[in-house]
Coordinates of C-alpha atoms and ligand atoms in Angstrom, one line a residue:
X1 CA 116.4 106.3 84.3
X2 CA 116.3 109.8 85.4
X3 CA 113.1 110.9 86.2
X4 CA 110.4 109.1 88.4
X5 CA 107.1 111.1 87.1
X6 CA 107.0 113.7 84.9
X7 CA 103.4 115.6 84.7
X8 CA 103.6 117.5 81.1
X9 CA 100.7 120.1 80.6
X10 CA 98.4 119.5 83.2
X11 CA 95.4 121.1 82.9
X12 CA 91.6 120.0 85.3
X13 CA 88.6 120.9 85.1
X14 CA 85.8 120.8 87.5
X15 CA 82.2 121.2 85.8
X16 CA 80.0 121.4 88.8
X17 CA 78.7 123.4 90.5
X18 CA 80.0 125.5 87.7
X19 CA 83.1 124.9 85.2
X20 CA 86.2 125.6 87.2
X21 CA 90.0 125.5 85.5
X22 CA 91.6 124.1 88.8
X23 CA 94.8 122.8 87.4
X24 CA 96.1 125.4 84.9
X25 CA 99.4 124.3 82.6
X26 CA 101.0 122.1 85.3
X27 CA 104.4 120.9 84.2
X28 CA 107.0 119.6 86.2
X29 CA 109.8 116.4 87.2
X30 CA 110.7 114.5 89.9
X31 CA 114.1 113.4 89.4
X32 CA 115.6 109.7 91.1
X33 CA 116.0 110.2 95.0
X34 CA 114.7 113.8 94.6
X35 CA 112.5 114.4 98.0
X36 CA 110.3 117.5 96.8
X37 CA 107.9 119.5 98.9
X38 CA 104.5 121.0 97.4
X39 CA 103.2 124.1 99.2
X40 CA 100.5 127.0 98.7
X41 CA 97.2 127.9 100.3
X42 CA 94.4 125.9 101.3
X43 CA 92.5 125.8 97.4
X44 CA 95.5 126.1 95.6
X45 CA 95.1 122.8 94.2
X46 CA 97.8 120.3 95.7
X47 CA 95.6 117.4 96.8
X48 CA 93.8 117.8 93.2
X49 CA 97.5 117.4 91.6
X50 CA 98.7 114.4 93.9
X51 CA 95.3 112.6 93.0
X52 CA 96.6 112.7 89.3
X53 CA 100.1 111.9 89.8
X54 CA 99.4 108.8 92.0
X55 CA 97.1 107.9 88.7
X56 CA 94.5 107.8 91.1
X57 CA 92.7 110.6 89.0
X58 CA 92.3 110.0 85.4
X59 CA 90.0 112.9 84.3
X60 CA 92.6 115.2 83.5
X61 CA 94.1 116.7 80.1
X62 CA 97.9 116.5 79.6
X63 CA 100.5 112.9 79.9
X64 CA 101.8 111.7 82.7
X65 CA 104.9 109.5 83.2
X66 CA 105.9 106.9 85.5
X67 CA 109.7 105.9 85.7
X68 CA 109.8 107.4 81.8
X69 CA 106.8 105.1 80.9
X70 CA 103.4 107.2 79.4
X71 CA 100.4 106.0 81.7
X72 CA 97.5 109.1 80.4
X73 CA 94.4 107.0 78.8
X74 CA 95.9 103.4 80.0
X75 CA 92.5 101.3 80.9
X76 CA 91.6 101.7 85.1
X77 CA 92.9 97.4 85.6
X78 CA 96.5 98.4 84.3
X79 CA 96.4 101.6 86.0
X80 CA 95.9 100.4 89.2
X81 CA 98.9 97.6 89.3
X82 CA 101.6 100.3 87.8
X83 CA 100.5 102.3 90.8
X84 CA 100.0 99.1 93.6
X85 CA 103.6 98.4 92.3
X86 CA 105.3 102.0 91.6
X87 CA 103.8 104.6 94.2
X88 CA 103.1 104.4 97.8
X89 CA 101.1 106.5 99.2
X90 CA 100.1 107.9 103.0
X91 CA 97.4 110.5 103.7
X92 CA 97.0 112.3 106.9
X93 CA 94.9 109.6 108.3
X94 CA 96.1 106.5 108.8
X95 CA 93.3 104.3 107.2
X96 CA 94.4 101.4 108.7
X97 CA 92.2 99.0 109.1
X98 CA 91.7 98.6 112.8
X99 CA 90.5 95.2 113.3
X100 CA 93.5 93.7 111.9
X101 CA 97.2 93.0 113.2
X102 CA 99.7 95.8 111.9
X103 CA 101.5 92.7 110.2
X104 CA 98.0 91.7 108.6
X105 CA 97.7 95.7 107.2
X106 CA 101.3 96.2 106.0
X107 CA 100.7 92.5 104.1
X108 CA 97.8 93.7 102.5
X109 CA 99.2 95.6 99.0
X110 CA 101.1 93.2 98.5
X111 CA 98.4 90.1 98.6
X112 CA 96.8 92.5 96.1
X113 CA 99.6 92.1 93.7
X114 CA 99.7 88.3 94.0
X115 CA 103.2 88.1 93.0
X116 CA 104.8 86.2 95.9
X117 CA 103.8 83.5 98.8
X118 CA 102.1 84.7 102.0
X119 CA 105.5 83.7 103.8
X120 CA 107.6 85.8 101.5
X121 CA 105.1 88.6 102.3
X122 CA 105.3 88.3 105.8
X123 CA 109.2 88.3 105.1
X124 CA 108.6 91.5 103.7
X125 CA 106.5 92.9 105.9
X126 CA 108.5 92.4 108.8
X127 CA 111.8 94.3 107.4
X128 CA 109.8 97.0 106.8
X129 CA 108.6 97.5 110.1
X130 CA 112.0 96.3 111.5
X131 CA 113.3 99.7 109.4
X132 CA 110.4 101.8 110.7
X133 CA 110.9 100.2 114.6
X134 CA 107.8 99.0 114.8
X135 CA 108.6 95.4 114.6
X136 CA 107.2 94.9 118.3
X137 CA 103.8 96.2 117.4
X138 CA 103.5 93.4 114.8
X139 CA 101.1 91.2 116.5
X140 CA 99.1 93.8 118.0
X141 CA 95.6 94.9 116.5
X142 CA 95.8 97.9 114.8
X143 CA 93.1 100.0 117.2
X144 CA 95.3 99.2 120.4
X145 CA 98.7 101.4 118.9
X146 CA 99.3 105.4 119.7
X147 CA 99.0 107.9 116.5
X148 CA 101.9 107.9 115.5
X149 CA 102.8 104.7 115.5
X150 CA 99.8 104.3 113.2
X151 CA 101.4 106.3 110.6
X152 CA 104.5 104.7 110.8
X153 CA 102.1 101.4 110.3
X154 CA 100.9 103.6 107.6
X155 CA 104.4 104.0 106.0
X156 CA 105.4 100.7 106.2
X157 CA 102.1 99.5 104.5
X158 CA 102.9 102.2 101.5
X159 CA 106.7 100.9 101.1
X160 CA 105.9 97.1 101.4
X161 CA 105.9 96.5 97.5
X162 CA 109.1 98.5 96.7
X163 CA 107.9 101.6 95.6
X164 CA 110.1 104.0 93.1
X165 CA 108.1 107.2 95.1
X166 CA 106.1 107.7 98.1
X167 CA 103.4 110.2 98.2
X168 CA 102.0 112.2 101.2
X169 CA 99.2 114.1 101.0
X170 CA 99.7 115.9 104.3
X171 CA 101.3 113.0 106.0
X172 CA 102.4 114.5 109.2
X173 CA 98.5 116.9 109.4
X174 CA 97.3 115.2 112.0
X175 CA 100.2 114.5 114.4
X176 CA 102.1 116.6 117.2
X177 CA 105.4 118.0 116.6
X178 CA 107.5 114.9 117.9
X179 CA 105.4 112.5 115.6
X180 CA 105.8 114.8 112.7
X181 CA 109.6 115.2 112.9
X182 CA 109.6 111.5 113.4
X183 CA 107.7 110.8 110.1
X184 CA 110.2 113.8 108.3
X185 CA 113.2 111.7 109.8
X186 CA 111.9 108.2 108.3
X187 CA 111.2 110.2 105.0
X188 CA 115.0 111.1 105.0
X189 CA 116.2 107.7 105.6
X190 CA 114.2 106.3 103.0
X191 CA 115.8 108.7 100.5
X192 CA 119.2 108.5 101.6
X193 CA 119.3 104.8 102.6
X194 CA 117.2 103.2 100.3
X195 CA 117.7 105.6 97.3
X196 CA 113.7 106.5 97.3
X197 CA 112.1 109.5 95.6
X198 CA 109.1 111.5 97.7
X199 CA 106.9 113.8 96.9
X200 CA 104.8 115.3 99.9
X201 CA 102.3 118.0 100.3
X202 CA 102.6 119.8 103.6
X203 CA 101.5 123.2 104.9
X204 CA 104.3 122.4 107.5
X205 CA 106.9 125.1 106.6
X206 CA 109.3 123.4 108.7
X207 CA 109.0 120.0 107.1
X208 CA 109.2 121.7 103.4
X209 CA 112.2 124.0 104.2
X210 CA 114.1 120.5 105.3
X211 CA 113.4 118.7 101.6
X212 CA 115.4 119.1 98.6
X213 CA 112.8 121.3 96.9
X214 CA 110.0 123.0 97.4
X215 CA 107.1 123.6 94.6
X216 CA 105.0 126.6 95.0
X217 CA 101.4 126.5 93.9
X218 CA 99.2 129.3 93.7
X219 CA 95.5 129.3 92.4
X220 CA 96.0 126.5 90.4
X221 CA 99.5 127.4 88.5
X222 CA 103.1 126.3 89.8
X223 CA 105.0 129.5 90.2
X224 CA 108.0 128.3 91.8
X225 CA 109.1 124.8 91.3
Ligands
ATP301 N1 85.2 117.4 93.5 C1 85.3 118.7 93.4 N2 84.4 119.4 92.7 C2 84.5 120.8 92.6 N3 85.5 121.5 93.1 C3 86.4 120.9 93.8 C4 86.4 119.5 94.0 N4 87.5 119.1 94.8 C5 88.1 120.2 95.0 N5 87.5 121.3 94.5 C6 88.0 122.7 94.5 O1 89.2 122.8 93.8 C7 90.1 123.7 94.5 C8 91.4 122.9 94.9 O2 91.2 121.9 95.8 P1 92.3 121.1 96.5 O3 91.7 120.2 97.5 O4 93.2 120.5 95.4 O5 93.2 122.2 97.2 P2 94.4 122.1 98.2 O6 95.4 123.0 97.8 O7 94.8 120.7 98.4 O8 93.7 122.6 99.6 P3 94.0 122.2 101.1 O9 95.3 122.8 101.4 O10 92.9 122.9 101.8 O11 93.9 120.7 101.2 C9 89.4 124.2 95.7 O12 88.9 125.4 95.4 C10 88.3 123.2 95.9 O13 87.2 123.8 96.5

């Protein structure tokens, strides 16, 4: 298998307040351990195009392709197990939930699933924060970590069902430069060490220069990918 997700044709439309072409043509792929970058100005349309390639957006014309697999027009229930079990995703906030143990919130996508016993998740769970360095944490509520430790709570949540890409809509936004770098080194691991493919809007130009690839968005179109 060569390509991860392939996005064929894009086109969005927004109808209110008035009708708005916000996706124009968009075609592009993200190849097997490829760690791409998207970039361009606040309205370009970045978040708008990550909400359709995580399938999280289904009002769209065009196809879209998981690991080589066409999921455009596949009913919501299907949809949302190719993505619980092919893409993980982390946003600029954490949106843990703060109550619970960081074990407890990394478990949780993969109770979702239902595939394996609580102990096998808790297996699970525990690697992935012993990768991240966070296994310490693991008993400790959510709400009494730093910021940056909640997004690499956040991280470890998104990879705990085995992902074939991870998805960052800003992930690094709203953290300070040590924090950010610290996410961009864990990003880097997972694609060299674990063979991972990422795709991550940034308007960090610093983080982007670092990836493998950076696409260009401007008003809508991709103009250098
Ligand atoms: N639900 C919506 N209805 C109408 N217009 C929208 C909606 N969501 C976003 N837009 C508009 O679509 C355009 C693209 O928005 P989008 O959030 O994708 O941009 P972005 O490149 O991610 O911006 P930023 O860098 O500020 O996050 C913007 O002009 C925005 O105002």
């Amino acid at each position: 298998m060569r390509n991860v997700l392939e996005a064929k044709n894009i086109n969005k439309y927004f109808k209110k307040p008035v009708l708005f072409h916000v996706l124009k043509d968009i075609s592009f792929e993200i190849k097997r351990g490829e760690f791409a970058s998207i970039m361009g100005k606040s309205g370009s349309g970045k978040s708008t195009l990550l909400y359709i390639l995580s399938t999280m957006d289904t009002d769209y014309k065009g196809d879209l392709y998981l690991n080589e697999e066409h999921v455009t027009g596949k009913p919501s229930v299907e949809l949302s197990q190719l993505r619980n079990k092919h893409i993980g995703f982390v946003f600029q906030f954490h949106y843990l939930l703060l109550e619970f143990s960081v074990l407890e919130n990394v478990m949780l996508p993969a109770k979702k699933l239902a595939q394996l016993s609580h102990e096998e998740i808790e297996h699970n769970a525990m690697q992935k924060l012993k990768m991240l360095h966070i296994d310490h944490l693991a008993k400790k509520r959510a709400n009494r970590i730093s910021g940056g430790e909640k997004q690499r709570v956040a991280i470890a949540r998104a990879l705990i069902n085995n992902p074939s890409i991870l998805m960052g809509d800003e992930p690094t936004g709203n953290l300070d430069s040590y924090n950010a770098k610290n996410v961009f080194d864990i990003f880097k691991q997972l694609k060299e060490e674990a063979g991972l493919s990422l795709l991550v809007v940034t308007h960090d130009e610093d983080f982007a220069s670092k990836t493998d690839r950076i696409i260009q968005m401007e008003d809508g179109h991709i103009i250098h990918r």
